[in-house]
CSV table of C-alpha atoms and ligand atoms in Angstrom, one decimal:
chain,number,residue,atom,x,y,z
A,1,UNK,CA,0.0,0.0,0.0
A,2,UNK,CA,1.3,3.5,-1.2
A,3,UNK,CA,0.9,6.5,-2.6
A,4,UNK,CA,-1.1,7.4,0.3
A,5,UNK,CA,-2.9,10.7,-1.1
A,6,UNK,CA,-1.4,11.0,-4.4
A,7,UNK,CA,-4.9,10.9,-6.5
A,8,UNK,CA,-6.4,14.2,-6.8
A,9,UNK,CA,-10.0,13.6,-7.4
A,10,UNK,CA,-11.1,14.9,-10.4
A,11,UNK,CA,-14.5,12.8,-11.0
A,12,UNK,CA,-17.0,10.5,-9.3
A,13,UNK,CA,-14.7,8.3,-7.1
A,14,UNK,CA,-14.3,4.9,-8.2
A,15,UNK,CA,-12.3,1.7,-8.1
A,16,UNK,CA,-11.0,-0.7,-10.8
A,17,UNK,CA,-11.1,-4.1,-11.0
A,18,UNK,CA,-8.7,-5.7,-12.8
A,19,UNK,CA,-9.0,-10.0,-13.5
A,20,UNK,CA,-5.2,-11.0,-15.5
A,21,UNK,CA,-5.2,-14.2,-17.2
A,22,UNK,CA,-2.3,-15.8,-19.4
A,23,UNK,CA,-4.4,-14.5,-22.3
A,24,UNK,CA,-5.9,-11.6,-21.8
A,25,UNK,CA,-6.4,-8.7,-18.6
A,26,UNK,CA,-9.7,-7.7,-18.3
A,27,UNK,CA,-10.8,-5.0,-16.3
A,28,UNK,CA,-13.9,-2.6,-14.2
A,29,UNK,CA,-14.4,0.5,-13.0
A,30,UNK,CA,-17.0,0.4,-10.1
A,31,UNK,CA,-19.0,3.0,-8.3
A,32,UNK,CA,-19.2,2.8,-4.4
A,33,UNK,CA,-23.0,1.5,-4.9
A,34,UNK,CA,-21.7,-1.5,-7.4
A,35,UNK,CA,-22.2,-0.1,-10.3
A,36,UNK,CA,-20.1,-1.0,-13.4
A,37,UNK,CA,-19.2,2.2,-15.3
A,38,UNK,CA,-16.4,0.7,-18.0
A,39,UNK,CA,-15.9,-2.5,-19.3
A,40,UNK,CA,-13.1,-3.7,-21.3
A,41,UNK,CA,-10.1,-6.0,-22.5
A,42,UNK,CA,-6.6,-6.1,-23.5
A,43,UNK,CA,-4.0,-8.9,-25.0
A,44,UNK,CA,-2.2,-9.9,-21.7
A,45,UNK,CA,1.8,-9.9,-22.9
A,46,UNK,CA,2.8,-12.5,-20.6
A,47,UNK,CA,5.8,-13.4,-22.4
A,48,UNK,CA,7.2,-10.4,-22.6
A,49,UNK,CA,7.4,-10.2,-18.8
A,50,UNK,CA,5.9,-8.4,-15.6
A,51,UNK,CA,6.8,-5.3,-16.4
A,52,UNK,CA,5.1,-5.5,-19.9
A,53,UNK,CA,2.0,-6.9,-18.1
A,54,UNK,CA,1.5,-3.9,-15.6
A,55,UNK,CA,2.0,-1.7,-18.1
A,56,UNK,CA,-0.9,-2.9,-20.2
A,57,UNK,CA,-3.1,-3.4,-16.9
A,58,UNK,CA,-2.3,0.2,-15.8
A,59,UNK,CA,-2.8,1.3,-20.0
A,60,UNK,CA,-6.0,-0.2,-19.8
A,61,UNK,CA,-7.4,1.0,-16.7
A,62,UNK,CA,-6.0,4.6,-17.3
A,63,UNK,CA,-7.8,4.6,-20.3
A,64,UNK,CA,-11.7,3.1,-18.8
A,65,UNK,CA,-11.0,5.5,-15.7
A,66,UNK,CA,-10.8,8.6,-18.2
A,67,UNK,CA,-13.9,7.0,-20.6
A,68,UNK,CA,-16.0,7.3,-17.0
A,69,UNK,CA,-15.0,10.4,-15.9
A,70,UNK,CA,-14.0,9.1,-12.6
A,71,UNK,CA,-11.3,9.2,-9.9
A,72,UNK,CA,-9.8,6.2,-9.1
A,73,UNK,CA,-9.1,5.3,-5.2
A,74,UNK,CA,-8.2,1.9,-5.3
A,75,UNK,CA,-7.7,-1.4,-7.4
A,76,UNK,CA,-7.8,-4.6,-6.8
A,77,UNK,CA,-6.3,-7.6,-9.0
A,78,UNK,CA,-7.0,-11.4,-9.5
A,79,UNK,CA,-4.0,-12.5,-11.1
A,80,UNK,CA,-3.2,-16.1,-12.2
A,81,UNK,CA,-0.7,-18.2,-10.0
A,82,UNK,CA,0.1,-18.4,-6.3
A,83,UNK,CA,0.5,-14.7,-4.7
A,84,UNK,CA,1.5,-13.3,-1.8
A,85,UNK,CA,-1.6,-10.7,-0.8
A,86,UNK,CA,0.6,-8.9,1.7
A,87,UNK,CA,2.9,-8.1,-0.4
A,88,UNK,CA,1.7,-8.3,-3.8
A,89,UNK,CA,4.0,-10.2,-5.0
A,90,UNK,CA,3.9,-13.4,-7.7
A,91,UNK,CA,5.1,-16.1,-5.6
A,92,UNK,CA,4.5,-19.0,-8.5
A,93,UNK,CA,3.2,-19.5,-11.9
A,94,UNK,CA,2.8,-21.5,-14.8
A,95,UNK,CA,5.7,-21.1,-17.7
A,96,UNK,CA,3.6,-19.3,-19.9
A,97,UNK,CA,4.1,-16.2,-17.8
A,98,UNK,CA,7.3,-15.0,-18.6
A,99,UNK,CA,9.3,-13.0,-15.5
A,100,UNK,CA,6.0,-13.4,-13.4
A,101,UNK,CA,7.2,-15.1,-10.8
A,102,UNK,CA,8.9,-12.2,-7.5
A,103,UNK,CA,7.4,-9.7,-10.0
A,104,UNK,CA,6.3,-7.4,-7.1
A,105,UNK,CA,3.1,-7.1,-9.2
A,106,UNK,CA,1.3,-4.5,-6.5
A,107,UNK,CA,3.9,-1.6,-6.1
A,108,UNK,CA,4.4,-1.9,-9.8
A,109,UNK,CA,0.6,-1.2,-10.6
A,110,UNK,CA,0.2,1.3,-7.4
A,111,UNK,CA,3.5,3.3,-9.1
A,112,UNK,CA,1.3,3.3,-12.3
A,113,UNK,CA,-2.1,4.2,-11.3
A,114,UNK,CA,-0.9,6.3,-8.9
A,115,UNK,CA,-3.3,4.9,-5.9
A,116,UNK,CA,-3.0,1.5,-3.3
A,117,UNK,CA,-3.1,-2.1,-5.1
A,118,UNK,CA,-4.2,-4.9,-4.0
A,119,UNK,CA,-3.9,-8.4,-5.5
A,120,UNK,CA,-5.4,-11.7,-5.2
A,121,UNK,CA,-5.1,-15.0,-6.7
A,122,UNK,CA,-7.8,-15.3,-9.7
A,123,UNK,CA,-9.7,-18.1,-8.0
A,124,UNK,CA,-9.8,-16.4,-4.7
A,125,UNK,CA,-10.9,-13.3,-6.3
A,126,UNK,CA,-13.6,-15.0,-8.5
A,127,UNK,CA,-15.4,-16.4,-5.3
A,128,UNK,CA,-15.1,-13.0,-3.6
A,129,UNK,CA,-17.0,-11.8,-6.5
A,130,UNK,CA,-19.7,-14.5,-7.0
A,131,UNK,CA,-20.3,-14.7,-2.8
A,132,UNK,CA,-20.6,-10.6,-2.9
A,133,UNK,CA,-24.1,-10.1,-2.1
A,134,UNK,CA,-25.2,-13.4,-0.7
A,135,UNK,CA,-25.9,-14.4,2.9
A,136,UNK,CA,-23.8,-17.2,2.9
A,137,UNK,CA,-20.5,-16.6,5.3
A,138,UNK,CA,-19.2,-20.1,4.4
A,139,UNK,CA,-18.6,-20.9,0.4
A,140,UNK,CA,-16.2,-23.0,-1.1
A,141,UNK,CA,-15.1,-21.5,-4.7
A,142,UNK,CA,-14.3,-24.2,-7.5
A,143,UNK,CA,-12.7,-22.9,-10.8
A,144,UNK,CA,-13.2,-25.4,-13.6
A,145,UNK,CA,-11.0,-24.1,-16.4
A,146,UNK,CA,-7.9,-25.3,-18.1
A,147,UNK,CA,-7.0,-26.5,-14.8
A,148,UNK,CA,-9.1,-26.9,-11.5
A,149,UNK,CA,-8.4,-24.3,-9.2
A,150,UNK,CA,-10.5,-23.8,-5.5
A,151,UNK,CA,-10.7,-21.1,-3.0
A,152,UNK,CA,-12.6,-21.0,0.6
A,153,UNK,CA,-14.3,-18.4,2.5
A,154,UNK,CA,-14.6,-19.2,5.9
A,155,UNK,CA,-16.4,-17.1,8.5
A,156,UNK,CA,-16.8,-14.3,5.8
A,157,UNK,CA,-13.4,-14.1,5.0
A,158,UNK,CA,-11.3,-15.5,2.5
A,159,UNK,CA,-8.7,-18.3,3.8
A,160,UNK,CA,-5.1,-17.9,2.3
A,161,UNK,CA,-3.8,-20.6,4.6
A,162,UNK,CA,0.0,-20.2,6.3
A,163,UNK,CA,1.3,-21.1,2.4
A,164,UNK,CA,-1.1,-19.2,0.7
A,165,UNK,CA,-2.7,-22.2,-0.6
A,166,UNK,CA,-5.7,-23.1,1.0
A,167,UNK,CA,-8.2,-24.5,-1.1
A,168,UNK,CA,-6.2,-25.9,-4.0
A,169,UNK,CA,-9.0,-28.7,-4.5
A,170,UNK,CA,-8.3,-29.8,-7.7
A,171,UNK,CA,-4.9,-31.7,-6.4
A,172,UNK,CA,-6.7,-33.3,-3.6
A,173,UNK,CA,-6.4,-37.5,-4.5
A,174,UNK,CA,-8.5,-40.2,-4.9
A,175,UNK,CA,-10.6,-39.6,-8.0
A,176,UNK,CA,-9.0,-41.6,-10.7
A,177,UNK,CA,-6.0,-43.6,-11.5
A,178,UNK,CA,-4.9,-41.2,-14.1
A,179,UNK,CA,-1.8,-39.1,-14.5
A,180,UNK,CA,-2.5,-35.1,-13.3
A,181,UNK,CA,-0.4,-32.3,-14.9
A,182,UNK,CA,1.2,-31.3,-11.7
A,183,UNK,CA,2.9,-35.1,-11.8
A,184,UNK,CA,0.7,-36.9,-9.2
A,185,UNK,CA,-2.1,-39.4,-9.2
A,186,UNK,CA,-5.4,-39.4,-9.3
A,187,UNK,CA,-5.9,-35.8,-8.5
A,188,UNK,CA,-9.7,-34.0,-9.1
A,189,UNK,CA,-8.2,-32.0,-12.2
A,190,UNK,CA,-7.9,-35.2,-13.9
A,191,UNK,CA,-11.3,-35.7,-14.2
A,192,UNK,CA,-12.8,-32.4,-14.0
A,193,UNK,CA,-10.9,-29.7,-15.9
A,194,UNK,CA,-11.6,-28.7,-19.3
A,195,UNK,CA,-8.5,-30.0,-20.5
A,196,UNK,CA,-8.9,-33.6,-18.8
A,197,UNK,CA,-12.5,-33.5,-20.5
A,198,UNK,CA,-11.2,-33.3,-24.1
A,199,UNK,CA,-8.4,-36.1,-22.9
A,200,UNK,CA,-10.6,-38.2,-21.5
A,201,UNK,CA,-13.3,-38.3,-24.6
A,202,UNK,CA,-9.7,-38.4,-26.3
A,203,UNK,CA,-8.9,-41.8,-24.9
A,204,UNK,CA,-12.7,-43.2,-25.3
A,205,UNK,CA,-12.7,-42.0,-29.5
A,206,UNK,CA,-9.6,-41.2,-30.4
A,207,UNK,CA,-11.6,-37.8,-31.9
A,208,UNK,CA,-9.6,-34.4,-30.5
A,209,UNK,CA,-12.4,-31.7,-29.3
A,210,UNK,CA,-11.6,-29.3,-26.5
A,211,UNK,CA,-14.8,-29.7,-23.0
A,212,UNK,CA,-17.3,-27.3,-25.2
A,213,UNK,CA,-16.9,-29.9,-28.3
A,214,UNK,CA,-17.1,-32.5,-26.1
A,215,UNK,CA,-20.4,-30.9,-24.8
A,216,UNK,CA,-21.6,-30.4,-27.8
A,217,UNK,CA,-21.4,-34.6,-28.5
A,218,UNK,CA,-23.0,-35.1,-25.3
A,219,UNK,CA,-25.8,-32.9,-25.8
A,220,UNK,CA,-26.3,-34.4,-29.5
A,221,UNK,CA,-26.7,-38.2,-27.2
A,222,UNK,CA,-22.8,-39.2,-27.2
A,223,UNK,CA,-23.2,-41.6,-25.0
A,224,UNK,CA,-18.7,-41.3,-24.6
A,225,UNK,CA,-19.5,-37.4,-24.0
A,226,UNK,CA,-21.6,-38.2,-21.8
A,227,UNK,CA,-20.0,-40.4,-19.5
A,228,UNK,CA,-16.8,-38.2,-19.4
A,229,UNK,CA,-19.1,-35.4,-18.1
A,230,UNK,CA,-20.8,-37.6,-15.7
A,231,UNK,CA,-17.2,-38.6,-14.2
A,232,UNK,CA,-16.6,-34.9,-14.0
A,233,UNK,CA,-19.8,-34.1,-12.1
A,234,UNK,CA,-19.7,-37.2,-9.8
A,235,UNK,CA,-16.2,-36.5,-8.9
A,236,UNK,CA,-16.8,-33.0,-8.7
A,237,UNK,CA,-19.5,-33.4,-6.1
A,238,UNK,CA,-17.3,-35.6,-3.8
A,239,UNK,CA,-14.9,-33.1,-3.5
A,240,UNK,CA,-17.2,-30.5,-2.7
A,241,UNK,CA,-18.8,-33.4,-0.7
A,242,UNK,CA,-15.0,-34.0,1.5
A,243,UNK,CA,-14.9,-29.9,1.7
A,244,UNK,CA,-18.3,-29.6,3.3
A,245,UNK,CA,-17.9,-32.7,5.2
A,246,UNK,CA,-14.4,-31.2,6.9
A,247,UNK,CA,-15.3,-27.4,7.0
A,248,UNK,CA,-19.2,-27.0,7.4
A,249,UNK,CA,-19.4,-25.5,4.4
A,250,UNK,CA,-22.8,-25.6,3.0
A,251,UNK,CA,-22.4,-24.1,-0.3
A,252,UNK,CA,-20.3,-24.6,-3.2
A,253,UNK,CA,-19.8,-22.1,-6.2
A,254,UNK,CA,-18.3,-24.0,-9.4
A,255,UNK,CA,-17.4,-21.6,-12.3
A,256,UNK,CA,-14.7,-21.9,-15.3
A,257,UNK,CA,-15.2,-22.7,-18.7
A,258,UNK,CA,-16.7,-26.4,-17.9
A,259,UNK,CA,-19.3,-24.7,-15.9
A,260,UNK,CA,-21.4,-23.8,-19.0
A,261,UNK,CA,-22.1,-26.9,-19.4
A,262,UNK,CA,-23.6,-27.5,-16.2
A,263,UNK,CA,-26.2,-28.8,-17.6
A,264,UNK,CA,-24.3,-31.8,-18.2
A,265,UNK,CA,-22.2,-31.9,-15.1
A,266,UNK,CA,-25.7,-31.6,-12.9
A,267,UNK,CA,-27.5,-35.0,-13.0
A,268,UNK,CA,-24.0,-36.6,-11.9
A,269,UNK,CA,-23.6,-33.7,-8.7
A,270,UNK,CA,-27.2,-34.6,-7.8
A,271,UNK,CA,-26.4,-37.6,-8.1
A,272,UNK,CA,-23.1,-37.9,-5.8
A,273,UNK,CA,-24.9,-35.7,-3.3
A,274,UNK,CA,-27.5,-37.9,-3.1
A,275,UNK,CA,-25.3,-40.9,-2.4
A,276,UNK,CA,-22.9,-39.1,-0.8
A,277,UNK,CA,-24.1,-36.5,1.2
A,278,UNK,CA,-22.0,-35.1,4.3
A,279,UNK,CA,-23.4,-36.7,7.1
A,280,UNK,CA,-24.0,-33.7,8.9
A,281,UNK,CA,-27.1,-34.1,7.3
A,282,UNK,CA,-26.7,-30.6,6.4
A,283,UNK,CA,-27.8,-30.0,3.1
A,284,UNK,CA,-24.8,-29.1,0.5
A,285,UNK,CA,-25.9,-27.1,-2.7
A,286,UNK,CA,-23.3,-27.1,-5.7
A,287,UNK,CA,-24.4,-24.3,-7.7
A,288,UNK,CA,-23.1,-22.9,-11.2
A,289,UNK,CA,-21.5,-19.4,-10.8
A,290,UNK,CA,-23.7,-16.7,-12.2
A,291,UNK,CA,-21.7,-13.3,-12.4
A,292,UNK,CA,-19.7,-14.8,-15.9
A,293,UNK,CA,-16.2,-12.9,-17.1
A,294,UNK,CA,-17.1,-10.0,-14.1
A,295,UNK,CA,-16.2,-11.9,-11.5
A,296,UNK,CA,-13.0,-12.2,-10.9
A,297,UNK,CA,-12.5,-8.2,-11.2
A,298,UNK,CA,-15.3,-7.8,-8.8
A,299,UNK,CA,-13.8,-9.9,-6.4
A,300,UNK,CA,-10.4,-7.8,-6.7
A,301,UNK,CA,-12.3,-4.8,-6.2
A,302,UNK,CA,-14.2,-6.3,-2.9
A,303,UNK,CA,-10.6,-7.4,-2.0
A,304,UNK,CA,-9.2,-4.2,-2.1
A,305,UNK,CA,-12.2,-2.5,-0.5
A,306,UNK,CA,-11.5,-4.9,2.5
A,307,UNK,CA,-8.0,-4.3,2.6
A,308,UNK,CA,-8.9,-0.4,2.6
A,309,UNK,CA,-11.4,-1.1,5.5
A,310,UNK,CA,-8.5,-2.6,7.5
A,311,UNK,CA,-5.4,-0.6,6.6
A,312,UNK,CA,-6.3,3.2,6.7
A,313,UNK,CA,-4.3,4.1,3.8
B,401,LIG,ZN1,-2.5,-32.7,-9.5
């Protein structure tokens, strides 16, 4: 946190939310009531390093901050990788980012924008974002993308975890006897990510599709399509299942790519949580995330309104 002071308002005060991918950095400008005043995108240059990165984050804030008239006060990011939230700092990252990893990702956007930064992983952000407004004070967060990523809030508040790492469910083990990318067996993501879905129909047909081709096929009665969904959901569900079971968390927000096809995923979830149910006897609900591409920046943005509510800067 600096720059303590060092925006001059000039408009409607605001704060940005920035979401930062390996692909592309999207970003928000927000109102204090919630409103979204600019939307917009930008090619994320991860592989020309970190420095290149924040400059196109701060380019492309600058640039919605000015289309709403507004004065910026604070920005929050959910960036991709393991970070260090009290620092701001990358901590660990897949190889696509380039010079990502000790990139002290905060001071370098606060020096930018010229007001405090504060940064979250993406998952942990996108369940910040998708819990915003609801009663619930206990959610777990599972991201279903390329890779299965998790995130907890626990008594309101997001858990990091001593490492940073707390609810990395998509390593847990147990689910299959199949290979995961991070080396080990068995792991969740091997079922359940978009990239395991298109590997696993892979195996079944030798036919190449990526999760949404796969869902197409299942949709058209595919009965291989199928069944590699309804692997994904069961296993899915008993992970959420082992989470609610350990934590006394009653709710579960799933989101990612393979979360449009939900409709797939959900007779197999029902399913498992039929069979399966924690025996608290405390009803679990796995729901679909609703709040699409916007959550992850409103999540950074609720981030950074909580770190403001706790560090007067
Ligand atoms: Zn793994």
């Amino acid at each position: 946190m600096q720059d303590r002071g060092t925006a001059v308002p000039s408009g409607v005060p605001a704060d940005a939310g920035i979401d930062i991918g390996g692909t592309k950095i999207a970003a928000l400008i927000v109102d204090e009531r919630g409103t979204v005043l600019a939307r917009g995108s930008a090619p994320a240059p991860a592989r020309e390093g970190g420095a290149a990165m924040a400059d196109a984050a701060a380019a492309l804030v600058t640039g919605l901050a000015a289309e709403a008239g507004v004065s910026l006060r604070a920005a929050g990011v959910g960036a991709a990788g393991v970070v260090d939230h009290a620092t701001g700092t990358i901590r660990a990252a897949s190889e696509m980012f380039v010079d990502w990893v000790g990139f002290p990702l905060g001071d370098e956007l606060s020096d930018r924008l010229g007001v405090p930064v504060r940064i979250e992983n993406d998952v942990n952000a996108f369940l910040l974002g998708e819990a915003a407004g609801r009663a619930d004070r206990d959610v777990l967060g599972v991201m279903l993308g390329t890779g299965v990523g998790g995130a907890l809030i626990v008594d309101g508040d997001l858990r990091h975890g001593p490492h940073g790492a707390a609810g990395e469910i998509g390593h847990t083990p147990g689910y299959s006897d199949l290979r995961c990318t991070c080396g080990q067996t068995g792991h969740l993501e091997t079922l359940a990510s978009g990239t395991s879905i298109g590997a696993r129909y892979g195996e079944r047909t030798g036919d190449v599709l990526n999760s949404s081709g796969v869902a197409e096929r299942a949709r058209a009665g595919d009965a291989d399509a199928i069944a590699v969904f309804r692997d994904a959901g069961r296993a899915l569900a008993l992970a959420c299942a082992s989470a609610a079971t350990l934590l006394d968390i009653p709710l579960a927000i799933v989101g990612g790519g393979v979360a449009h096809a939900w409709d797939l995923l959900a007779p197999a979830v029902d399913e498992a949580l039929r069979t399966d149910a924690p025996i608290t006897g405390i009803p679990l609900r796995v729901i679909p995330a609703e709040k699409g591409g916007d959550a992850v920046a409103l999540g950074a943005i609720e981030s950074a309104r909580r770190a403001r509510a706790v560090v007067a800067y």
